[in-house]
Short mmCIF file of C-alpha atoms in Angstrom, two decimals:
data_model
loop_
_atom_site.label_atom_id
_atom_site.label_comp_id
_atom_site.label_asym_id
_atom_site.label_seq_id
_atom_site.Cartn_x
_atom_site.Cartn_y
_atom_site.Cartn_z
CA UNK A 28 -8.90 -13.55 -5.49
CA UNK A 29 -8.48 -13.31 -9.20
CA UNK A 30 -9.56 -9.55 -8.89
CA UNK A 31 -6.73 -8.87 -6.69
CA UNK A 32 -3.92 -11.22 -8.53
CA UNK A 33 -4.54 -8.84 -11.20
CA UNK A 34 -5.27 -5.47 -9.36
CA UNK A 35 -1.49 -7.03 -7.78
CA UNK A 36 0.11 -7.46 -10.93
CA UNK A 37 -0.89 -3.94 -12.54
CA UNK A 38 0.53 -2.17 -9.75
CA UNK A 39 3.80 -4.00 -9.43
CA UNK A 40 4.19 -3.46 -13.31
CA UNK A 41 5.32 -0.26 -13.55
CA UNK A 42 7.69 0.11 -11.23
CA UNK A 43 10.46 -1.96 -13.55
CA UNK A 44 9.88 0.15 -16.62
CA UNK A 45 10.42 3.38 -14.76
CA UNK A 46 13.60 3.46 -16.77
CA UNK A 47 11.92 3.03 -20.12
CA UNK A 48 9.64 5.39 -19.50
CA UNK A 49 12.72 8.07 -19.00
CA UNK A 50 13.84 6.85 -22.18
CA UNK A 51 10.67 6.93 -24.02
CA UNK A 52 10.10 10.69 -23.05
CA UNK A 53 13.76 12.05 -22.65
CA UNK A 54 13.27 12.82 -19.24
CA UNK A 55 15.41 12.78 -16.21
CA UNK A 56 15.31 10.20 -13.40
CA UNK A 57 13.81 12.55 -11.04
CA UNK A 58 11.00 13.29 -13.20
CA UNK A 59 10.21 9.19 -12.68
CA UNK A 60 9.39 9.75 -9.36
CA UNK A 61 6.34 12.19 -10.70
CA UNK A 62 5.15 8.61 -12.07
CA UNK A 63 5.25 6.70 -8.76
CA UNK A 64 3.90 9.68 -6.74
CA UNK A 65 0.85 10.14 -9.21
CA UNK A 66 -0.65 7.05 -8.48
CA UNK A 67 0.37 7.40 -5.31
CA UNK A 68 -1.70 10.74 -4.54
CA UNK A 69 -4.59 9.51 -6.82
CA UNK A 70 -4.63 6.52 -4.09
CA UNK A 71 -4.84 8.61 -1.39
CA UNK A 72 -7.54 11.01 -2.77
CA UNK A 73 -10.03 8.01 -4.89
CA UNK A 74 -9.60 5.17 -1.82
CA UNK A 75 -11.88 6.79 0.62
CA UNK A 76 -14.00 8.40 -1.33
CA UNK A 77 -14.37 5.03 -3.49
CA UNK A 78 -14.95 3.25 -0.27
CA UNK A 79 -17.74 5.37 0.86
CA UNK A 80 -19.58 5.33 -2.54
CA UNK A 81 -19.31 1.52 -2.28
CA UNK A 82 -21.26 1.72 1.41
CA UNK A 83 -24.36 4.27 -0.08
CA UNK A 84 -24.08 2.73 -3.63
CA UNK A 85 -22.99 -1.03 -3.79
CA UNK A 86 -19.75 -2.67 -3.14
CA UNK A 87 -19.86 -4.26 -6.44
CA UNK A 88 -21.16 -1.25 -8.54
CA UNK A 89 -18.07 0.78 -7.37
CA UNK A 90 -15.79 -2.21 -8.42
CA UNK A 91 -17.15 -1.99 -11.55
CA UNK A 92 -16.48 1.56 -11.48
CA UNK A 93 -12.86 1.27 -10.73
CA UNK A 94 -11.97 -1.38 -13.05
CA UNK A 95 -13.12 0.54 -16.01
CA UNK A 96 -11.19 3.55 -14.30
CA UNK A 97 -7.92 1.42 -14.18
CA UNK A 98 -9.20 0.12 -17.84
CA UNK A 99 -9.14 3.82 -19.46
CA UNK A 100 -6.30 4.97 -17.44
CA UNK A 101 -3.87 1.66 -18.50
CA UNK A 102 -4.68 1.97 -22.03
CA UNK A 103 -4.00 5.98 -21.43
CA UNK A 104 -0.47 5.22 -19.99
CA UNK A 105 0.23 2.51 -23.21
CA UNK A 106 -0.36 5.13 -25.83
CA UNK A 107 0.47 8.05 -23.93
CA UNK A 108 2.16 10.80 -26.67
CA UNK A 109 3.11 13.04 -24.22
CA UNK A 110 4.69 12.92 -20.37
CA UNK A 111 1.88 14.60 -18.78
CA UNK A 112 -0.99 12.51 -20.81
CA UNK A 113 0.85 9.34 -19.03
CA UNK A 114 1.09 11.33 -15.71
CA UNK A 115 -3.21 11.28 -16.67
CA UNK A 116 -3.54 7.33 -17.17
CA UNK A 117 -1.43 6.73 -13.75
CA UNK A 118 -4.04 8.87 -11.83
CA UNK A 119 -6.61 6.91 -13.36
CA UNK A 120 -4.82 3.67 -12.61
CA UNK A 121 -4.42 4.82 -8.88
CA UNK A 122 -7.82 3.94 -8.23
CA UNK A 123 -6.89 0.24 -8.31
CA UNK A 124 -6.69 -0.12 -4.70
CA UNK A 125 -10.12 0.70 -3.83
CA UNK A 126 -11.06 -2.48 -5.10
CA UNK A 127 -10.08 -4.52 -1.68
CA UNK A 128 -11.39 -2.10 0.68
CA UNK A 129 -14.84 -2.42 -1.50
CA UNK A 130 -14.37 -6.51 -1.74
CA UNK A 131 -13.52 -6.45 2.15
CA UNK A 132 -17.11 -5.10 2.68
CA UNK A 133 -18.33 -7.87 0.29
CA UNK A 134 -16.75 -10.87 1.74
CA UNK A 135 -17.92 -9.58 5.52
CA UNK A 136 -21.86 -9.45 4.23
CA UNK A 137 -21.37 -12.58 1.94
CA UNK A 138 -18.72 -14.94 3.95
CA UNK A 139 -20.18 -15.41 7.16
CA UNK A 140 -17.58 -16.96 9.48
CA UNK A 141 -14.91 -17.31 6.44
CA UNK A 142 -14.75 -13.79 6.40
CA UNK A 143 -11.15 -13.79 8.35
CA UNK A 144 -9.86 -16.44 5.83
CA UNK A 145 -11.53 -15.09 2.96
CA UNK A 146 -9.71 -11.52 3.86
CA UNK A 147 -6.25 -13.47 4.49
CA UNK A 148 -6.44 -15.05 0.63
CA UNK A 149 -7.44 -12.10 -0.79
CA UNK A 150 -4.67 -9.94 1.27
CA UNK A 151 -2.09 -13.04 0.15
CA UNK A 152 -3.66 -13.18 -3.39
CA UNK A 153 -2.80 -8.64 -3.72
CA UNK A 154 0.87 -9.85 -2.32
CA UNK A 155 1.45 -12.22 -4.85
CA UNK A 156 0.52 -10.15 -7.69
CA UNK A 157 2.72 -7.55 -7.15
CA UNK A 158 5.85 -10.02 -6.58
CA UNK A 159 4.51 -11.33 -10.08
CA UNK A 160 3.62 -7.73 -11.78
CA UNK A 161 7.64 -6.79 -10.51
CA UNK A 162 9.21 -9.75 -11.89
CA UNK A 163 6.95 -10.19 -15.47
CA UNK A 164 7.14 -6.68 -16.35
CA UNK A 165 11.06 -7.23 -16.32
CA UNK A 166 10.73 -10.37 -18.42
CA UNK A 167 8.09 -9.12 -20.60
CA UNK A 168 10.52 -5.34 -21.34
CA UNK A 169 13.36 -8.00 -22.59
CA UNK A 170 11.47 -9.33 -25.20
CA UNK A 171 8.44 -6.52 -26.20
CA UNK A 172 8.37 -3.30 -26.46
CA UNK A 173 7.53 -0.65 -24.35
CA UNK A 174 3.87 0.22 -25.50
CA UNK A 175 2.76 -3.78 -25.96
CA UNK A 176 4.68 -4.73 -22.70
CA UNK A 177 2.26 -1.51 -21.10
CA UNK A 178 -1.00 -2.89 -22.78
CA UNK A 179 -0.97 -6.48 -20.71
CA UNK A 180 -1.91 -4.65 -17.45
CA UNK A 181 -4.99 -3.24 -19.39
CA UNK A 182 -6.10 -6.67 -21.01
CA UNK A 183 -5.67 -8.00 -17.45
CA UNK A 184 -8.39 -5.36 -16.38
CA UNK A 185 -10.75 -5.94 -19.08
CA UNK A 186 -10.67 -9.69 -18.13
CA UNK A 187 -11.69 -9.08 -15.05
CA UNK A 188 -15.32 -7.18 -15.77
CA UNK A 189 -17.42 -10.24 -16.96
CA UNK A 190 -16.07 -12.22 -13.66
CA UNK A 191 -17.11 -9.55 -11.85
CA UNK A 192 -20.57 -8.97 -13.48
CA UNK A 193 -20.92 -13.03 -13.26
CA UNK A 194 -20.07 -14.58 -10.24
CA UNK A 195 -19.20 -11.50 -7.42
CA UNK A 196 -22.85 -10.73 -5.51
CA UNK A 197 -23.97 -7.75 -5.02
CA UNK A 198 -24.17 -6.10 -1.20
CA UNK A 199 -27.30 -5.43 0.76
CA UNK A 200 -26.86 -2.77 3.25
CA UNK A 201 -26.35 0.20 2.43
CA UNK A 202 -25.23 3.94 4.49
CA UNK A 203 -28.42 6.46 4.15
CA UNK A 204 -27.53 10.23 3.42
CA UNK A 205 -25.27 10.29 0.58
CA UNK A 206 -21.46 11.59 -0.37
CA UNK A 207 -20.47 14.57 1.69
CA UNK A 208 -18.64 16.04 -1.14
CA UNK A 209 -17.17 18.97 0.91
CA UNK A 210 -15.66 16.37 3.78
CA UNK A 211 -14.46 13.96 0.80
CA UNK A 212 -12.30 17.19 -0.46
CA UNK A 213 -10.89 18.06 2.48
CA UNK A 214 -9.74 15.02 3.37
CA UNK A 215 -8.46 14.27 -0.37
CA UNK A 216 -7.06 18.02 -0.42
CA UNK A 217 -5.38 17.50 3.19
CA UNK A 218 -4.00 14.04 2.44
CA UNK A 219 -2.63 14.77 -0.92
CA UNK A 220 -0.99 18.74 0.06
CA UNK A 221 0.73 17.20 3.19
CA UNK A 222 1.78 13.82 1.69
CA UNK A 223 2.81 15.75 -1.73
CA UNK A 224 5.04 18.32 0.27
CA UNK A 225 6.81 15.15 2.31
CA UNK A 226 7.71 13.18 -0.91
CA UNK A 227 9.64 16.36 -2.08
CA UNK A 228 10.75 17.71 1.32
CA UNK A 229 14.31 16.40 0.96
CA UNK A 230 14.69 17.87 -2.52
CA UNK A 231 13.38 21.01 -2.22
CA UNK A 232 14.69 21.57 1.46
CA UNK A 233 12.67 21.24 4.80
CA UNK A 234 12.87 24.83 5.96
CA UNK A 235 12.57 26.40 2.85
CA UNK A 236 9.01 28.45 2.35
CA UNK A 237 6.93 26.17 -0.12
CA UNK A 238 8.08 23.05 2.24
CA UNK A 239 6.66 24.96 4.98
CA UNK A 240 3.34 26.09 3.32
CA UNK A 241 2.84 23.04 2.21
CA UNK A 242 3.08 20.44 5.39
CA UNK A 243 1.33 23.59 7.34
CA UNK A 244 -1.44 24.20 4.57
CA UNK A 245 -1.95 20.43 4.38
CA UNK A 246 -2.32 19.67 8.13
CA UNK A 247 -4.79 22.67 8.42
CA UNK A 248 -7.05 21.12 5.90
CA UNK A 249 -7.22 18.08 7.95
CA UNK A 250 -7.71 19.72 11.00
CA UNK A 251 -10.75 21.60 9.08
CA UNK A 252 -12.00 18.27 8.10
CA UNK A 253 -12.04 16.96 11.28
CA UNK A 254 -14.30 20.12 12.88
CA UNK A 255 -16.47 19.75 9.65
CA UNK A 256 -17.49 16.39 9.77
CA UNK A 257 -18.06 16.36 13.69
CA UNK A 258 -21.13 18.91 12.49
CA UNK A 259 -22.29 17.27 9.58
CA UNK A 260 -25.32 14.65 9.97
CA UNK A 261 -24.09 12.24 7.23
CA UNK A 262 -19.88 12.61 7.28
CA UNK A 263 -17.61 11.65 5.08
CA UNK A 264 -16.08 9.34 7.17
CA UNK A 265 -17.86 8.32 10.50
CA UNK A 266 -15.86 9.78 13.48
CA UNK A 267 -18.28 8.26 16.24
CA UNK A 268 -17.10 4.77 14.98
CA UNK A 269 -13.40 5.49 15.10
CA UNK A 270 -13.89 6.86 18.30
CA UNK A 271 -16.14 5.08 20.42
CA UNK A 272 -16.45 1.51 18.49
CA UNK A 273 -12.56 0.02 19.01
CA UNK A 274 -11.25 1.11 15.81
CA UNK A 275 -8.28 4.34 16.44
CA UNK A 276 -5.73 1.43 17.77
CA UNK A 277 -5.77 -0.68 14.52
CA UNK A 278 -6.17 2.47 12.29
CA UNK A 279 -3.00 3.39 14.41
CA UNK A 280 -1.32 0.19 14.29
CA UNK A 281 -2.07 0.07 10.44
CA UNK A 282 -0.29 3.31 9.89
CA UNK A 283 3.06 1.76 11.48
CA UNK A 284 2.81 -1.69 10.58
CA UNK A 285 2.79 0.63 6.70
CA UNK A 286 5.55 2.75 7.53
CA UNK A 287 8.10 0.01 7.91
CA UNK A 288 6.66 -2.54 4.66
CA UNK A 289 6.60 -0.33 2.37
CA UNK A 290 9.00 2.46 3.92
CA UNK A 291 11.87 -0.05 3.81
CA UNK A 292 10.97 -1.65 0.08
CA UNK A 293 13.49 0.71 -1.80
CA UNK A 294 16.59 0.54 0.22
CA UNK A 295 16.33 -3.08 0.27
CA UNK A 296 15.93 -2.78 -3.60
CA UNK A 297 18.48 -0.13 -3.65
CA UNK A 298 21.13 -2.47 -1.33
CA UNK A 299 20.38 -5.70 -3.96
CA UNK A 300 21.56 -3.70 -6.71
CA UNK A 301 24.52 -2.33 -5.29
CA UNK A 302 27.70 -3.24 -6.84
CA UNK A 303 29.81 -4.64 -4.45
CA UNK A 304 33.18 -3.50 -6.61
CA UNK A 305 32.06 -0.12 -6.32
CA UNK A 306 30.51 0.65 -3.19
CA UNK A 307 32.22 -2.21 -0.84
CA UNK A 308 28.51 -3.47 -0.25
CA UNK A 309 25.31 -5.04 -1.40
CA UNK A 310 25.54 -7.18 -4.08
CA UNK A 311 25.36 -5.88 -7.81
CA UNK A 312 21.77 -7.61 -8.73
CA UNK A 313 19.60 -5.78 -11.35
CA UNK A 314 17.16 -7.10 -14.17
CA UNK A 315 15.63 -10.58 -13.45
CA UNK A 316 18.03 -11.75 -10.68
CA UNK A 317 16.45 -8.35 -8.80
CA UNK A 318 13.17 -9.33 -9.50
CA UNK A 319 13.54 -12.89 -8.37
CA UNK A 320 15.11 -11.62 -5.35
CA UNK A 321 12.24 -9.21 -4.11
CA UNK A 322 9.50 -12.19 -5.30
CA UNK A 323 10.91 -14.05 -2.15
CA UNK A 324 9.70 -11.66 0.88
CA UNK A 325 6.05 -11.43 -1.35
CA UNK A 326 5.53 -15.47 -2.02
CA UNK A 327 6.55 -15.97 1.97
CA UNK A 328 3.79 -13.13 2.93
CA UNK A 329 1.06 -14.78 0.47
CA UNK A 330 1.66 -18.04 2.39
CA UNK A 331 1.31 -16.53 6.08
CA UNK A 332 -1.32 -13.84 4.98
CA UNK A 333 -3.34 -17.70 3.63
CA UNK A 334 -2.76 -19.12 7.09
CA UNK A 335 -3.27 -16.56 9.05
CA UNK A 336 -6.83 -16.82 10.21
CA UNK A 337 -6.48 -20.50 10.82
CA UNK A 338 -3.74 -20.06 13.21
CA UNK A 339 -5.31 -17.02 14.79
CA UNK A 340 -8.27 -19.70 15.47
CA UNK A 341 -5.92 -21.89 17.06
CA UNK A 342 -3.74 -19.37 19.03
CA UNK A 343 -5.73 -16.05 19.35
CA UNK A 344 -5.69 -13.04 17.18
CA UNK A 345 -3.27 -11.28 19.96
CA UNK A 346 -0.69 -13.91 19.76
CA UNK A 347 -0.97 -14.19 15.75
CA UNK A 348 -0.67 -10.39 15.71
CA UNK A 349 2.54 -10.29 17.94
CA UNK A 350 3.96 -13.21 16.70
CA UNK A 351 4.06 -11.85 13.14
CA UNK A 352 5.43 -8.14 15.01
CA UNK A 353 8.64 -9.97 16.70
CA UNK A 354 8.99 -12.12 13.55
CA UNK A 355 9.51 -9.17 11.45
CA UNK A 356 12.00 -7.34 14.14
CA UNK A 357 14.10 -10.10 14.02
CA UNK A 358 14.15 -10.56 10.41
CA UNK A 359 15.24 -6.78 10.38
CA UNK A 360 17.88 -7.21 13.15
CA UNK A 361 19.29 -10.21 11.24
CA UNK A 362 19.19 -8.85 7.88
CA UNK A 363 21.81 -6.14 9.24
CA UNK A 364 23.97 -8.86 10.89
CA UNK A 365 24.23 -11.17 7.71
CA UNK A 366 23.64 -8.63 5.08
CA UNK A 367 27.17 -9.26 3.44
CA UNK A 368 25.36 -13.10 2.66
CA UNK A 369 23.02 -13.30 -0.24
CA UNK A 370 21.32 -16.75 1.12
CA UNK A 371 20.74 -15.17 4.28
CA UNK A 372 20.23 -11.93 3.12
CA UNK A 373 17.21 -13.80 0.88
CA UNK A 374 16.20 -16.23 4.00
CA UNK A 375 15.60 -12.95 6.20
CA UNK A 376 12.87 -11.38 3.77
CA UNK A 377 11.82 -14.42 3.34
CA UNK A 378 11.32 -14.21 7.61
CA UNK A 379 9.95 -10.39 7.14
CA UNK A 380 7.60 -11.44 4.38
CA UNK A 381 6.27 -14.50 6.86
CA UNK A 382 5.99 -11.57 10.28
CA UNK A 383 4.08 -8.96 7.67
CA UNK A 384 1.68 -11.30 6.24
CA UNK A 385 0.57 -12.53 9.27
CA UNK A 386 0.23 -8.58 10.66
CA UNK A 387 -1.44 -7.94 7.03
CA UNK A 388 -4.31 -10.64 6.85
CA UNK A 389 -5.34 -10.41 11.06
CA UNK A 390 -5.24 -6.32 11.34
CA UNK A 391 -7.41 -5.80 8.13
CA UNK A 392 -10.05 -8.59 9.22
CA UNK A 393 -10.15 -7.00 12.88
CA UNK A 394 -11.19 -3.41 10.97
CA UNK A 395 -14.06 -4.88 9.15
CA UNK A 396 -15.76 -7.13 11.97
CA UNK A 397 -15.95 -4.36 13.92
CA UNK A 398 -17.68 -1.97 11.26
CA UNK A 399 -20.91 -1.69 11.38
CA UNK A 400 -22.17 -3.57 8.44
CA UNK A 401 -23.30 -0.19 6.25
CA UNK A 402 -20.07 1.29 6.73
CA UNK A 403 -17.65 -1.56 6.65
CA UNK A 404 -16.55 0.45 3.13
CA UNK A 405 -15.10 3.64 4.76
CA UNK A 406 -13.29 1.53 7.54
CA UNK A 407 -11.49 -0.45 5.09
CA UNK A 408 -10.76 2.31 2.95
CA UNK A 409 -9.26 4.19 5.86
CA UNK A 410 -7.20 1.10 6.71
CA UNK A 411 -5.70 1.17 3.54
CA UNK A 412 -5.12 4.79 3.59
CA UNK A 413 -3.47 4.80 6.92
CA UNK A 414 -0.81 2.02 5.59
CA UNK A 415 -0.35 3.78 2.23
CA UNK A 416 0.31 7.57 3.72
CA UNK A 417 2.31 5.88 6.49
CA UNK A 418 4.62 4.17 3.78
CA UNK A 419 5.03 7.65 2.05
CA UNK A 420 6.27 9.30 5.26
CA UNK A 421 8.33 6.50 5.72
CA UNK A 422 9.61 6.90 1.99
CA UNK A 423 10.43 10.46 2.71
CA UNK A 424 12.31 9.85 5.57
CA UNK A 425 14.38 7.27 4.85
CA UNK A 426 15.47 8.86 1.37
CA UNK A 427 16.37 11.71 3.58
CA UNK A 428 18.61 8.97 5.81
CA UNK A 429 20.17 7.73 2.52
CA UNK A 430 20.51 11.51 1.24
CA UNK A 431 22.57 12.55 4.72
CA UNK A 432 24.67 8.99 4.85
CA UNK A 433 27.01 9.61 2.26
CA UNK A 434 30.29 8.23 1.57
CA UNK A 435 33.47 8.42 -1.54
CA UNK A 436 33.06 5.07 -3.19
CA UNK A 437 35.91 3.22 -4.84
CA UNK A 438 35.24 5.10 -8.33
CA UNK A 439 35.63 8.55 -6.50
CA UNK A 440 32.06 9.31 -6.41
CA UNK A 441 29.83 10.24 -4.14
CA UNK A 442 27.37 6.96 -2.43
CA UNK A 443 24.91 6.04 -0.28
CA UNK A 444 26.83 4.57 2.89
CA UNK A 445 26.34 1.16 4.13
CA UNK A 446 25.27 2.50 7.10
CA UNK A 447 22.32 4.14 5.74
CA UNK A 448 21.04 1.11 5.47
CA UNK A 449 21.82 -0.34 8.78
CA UNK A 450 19.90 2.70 10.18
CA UNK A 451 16.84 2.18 8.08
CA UNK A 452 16.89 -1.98 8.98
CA UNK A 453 16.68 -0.97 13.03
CA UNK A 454 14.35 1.93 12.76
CA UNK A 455 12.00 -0.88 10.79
CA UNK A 456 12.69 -3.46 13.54
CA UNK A 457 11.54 -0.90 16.32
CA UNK A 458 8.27 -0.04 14.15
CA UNK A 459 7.83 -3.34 14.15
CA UNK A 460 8.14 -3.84 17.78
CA UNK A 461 6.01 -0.62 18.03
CA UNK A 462 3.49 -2.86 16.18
CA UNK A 463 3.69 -5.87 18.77
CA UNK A 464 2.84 -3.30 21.60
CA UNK A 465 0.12 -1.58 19.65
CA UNK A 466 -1.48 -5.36 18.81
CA UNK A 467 -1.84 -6.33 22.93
CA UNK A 468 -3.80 -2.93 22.77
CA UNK A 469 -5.71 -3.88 19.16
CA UNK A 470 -7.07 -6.97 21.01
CA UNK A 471 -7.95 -5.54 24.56
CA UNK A 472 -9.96 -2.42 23.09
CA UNK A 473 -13.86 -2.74 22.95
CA UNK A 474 -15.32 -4.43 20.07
CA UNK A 475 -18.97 -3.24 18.27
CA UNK A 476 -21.70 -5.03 17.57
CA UNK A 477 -22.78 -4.43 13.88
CA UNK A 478 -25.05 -2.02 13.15
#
């Protein structure tokens, strides 16, 4: 749990200095995006492969592994002299969430029957980091500089080995056959090419050649992947288990439950800091006031993501799942009807963060007790890859929502329109109904019986 307060805070730390960083290195605003999207490929790429190492390997070896990763690549990204030497230290520092995918796999050997709640604190303990990491970094910018505000993530890190060398145990079993290098590349190559090519798709144009190459070149990679590793004796990522062992409906159900948490994060952002003078809407917030305001949908999903398994005890893991789906589409439904009301406007995250966390802590521990217990690594990692590619679709299209939806503001400019965001609120509430459907299915499918 301390692992991933930390691992939490790191990540939500950059995002408020993205402005700094333009600063810092006289670039423009779009060229902060290349910041984001680093990490966000390096993610996408390190998570499985991380995961799979942890499975042949040791869980807690590759932890080890990615902490001093996230070590070298924060301290990289504090001293950075140059734009693309900090574009270095944020690839580095993307391979921060492996680590709950590879402490998933250690909690389901070490936990025994409080491996549900053990996966519901840890998912709540990630949650409330990042509400933390958004609103210190703020508070620490007002009164530090740049480069000593950017060396606390790193110090975090560094605290974390001996903890780690101490008191986490080692894993037993362990996936024979080694790292299919070719399959980890291909899946890597596919994922980032495809997902790289939708982040920019509304800038550089979605018909025009590169766009094309790019979502075409990507999805042929994956496709090659996929007719690789049904040939090869020790894969990458094992398809029979996917298949045949329960686990394509949550791995589905992942990917949307993604699409709408994290797909929806910057318009909400981007609505809290309208100014209400000049746009007629939202409601002018920026600096601390905006942290404080996005803390409230994380503290109310640490608290349900903690409870979580106990309730699904009490109710069922079905009715836990579906409760926290129809939560969430309400919250979303009501945001757009109050959203001209801070208080309610805050209550309503405060409902979506309560209707995710509940969706976060169940769906993960469903993915690893079905794994079988030497590749309970990959399955995790997967899970967290399906959420985080879902939420960069999701980021793509809804930017292009907010690019189409324009409006003349008060000042004569060019805006976002209110109704952008109305848009964006009900496609979320009908992924998240999507969800509720796909968690009667979650339930009903076959479970495995560890290998």
């Amino acid at each position: 749990m301390f692992t991933e307060l930390a691992s939490g805070i790191a990540q939500g730390w950059v995002i408020p200095l993205l402005p700094s960083f333009v600063e810092r290195y006289g670039r423009s605003p779009a060229d902060a995006n290349w910041i984001v999207a680093t990490a966000l490929l390096s993610t996408l790429i390190c998570v499985p492969v991380l995961a799979k190492l942890g499975d042949v390997y040791g869980h807690k070896r590759i932890m080890l592994v990615v902490v001093s990763a996230v070590v070298v690549g924060s301290v990289i990204v504090a001293v950075a002299p140059t734009f693309p030497v900090l574009l270095l230290g944020r690839a580095l520092q993307g391979a921060i969430s492996a680590l709950l995918p590879l402490e998933f796999a250690i909690v389901r050997e070490r936990a025994g029957e409080q491996a549900n709640r053990a996966i519901g604190l840890l998912v709540g303990s990630l949650t409330v980091g990042a509400s933390l990491g958004l609103l210190l970094a703020g508070l620490a910018r007002q009164h530090l500089s740049l480069a000593a505000t950017l060396w606390i993530p790193a110090v975090m890190m560094v605290v974390i080995v001996p903890f780690l060398v101490r008191l986490v145990p080692e894993t037993t079993a362990r996936r024979p056959g080694g790292i299919d290098w070719a399959g980890a590349a291909l899946l890597g190559g596919g994922l980032a090419l495809f997902l790289a090519t939708v982040g920019n798709g509304s800038r550089w144009g979605w018909t025009e050649a590169r766009t094309l190459a790019g979502l075409i070149g990507g999805a042929a990679l994956l496709v090659i992947w996929v007719a690789i590793e049904r040939r090869v004796t020790n894969p990458m990522v094992p398809l029979d288990v996917i298949w045949h062992r329960g686990q394509r409906i949550p791995l589905l159900t992942a990917f949307v439950f993604g699409a709408h948490l994290f797909g929806s994060s910057a318009p909400t952002a981007s609505f809290l800091g309208t100014s209400p003078h000049a746009a007629g809407f939202g409601f002018g917030l920026s600096g601390t006031a905006l942290g404080a305001s996005l803390t409230v949908m994380g503290v109310a999903m640490t608290l349900s993501a903690a409870i979580a398994a106990r309730l699904a005890e009490q109710v069922g893991q079905s009715a836990t799942l579906v409760g926290g789906a129809v939560i969430s589409a309400g919250a979303y439904l009501l945001t757009v009807l109050t959203r001209h009301d801070l208080a309610w406007f805050l209550v309503w995250q405060a409902g979506l963060g309560i209707g995710s966390g509940l969706v976060a802590a169940i769906l993960p521990a469903i993915v690893v007790t079905r794994a079988p217990q030497d590749s309970v690594g990959i399955m995790s990692g997967l899970y967290k890859t399906s959420r985080t590619a879902a939420g960069s679709v999701a980021g793509a299209v809804f930017a292009a929502v907010m690019s189409a939806m324009v409006t003349v503001l008060s000042s004569g400019q060019a805006g976002v329109a209110e109704s952008a965001y109305v848009v964006i609120w009900s496609i979320c509430a009908v992924l998240s109904v999507t969800v509720g459907f796909l968690a009667l299915a979650v339930t009903r499918s076959r479970r495995a019986i560890p290998a």
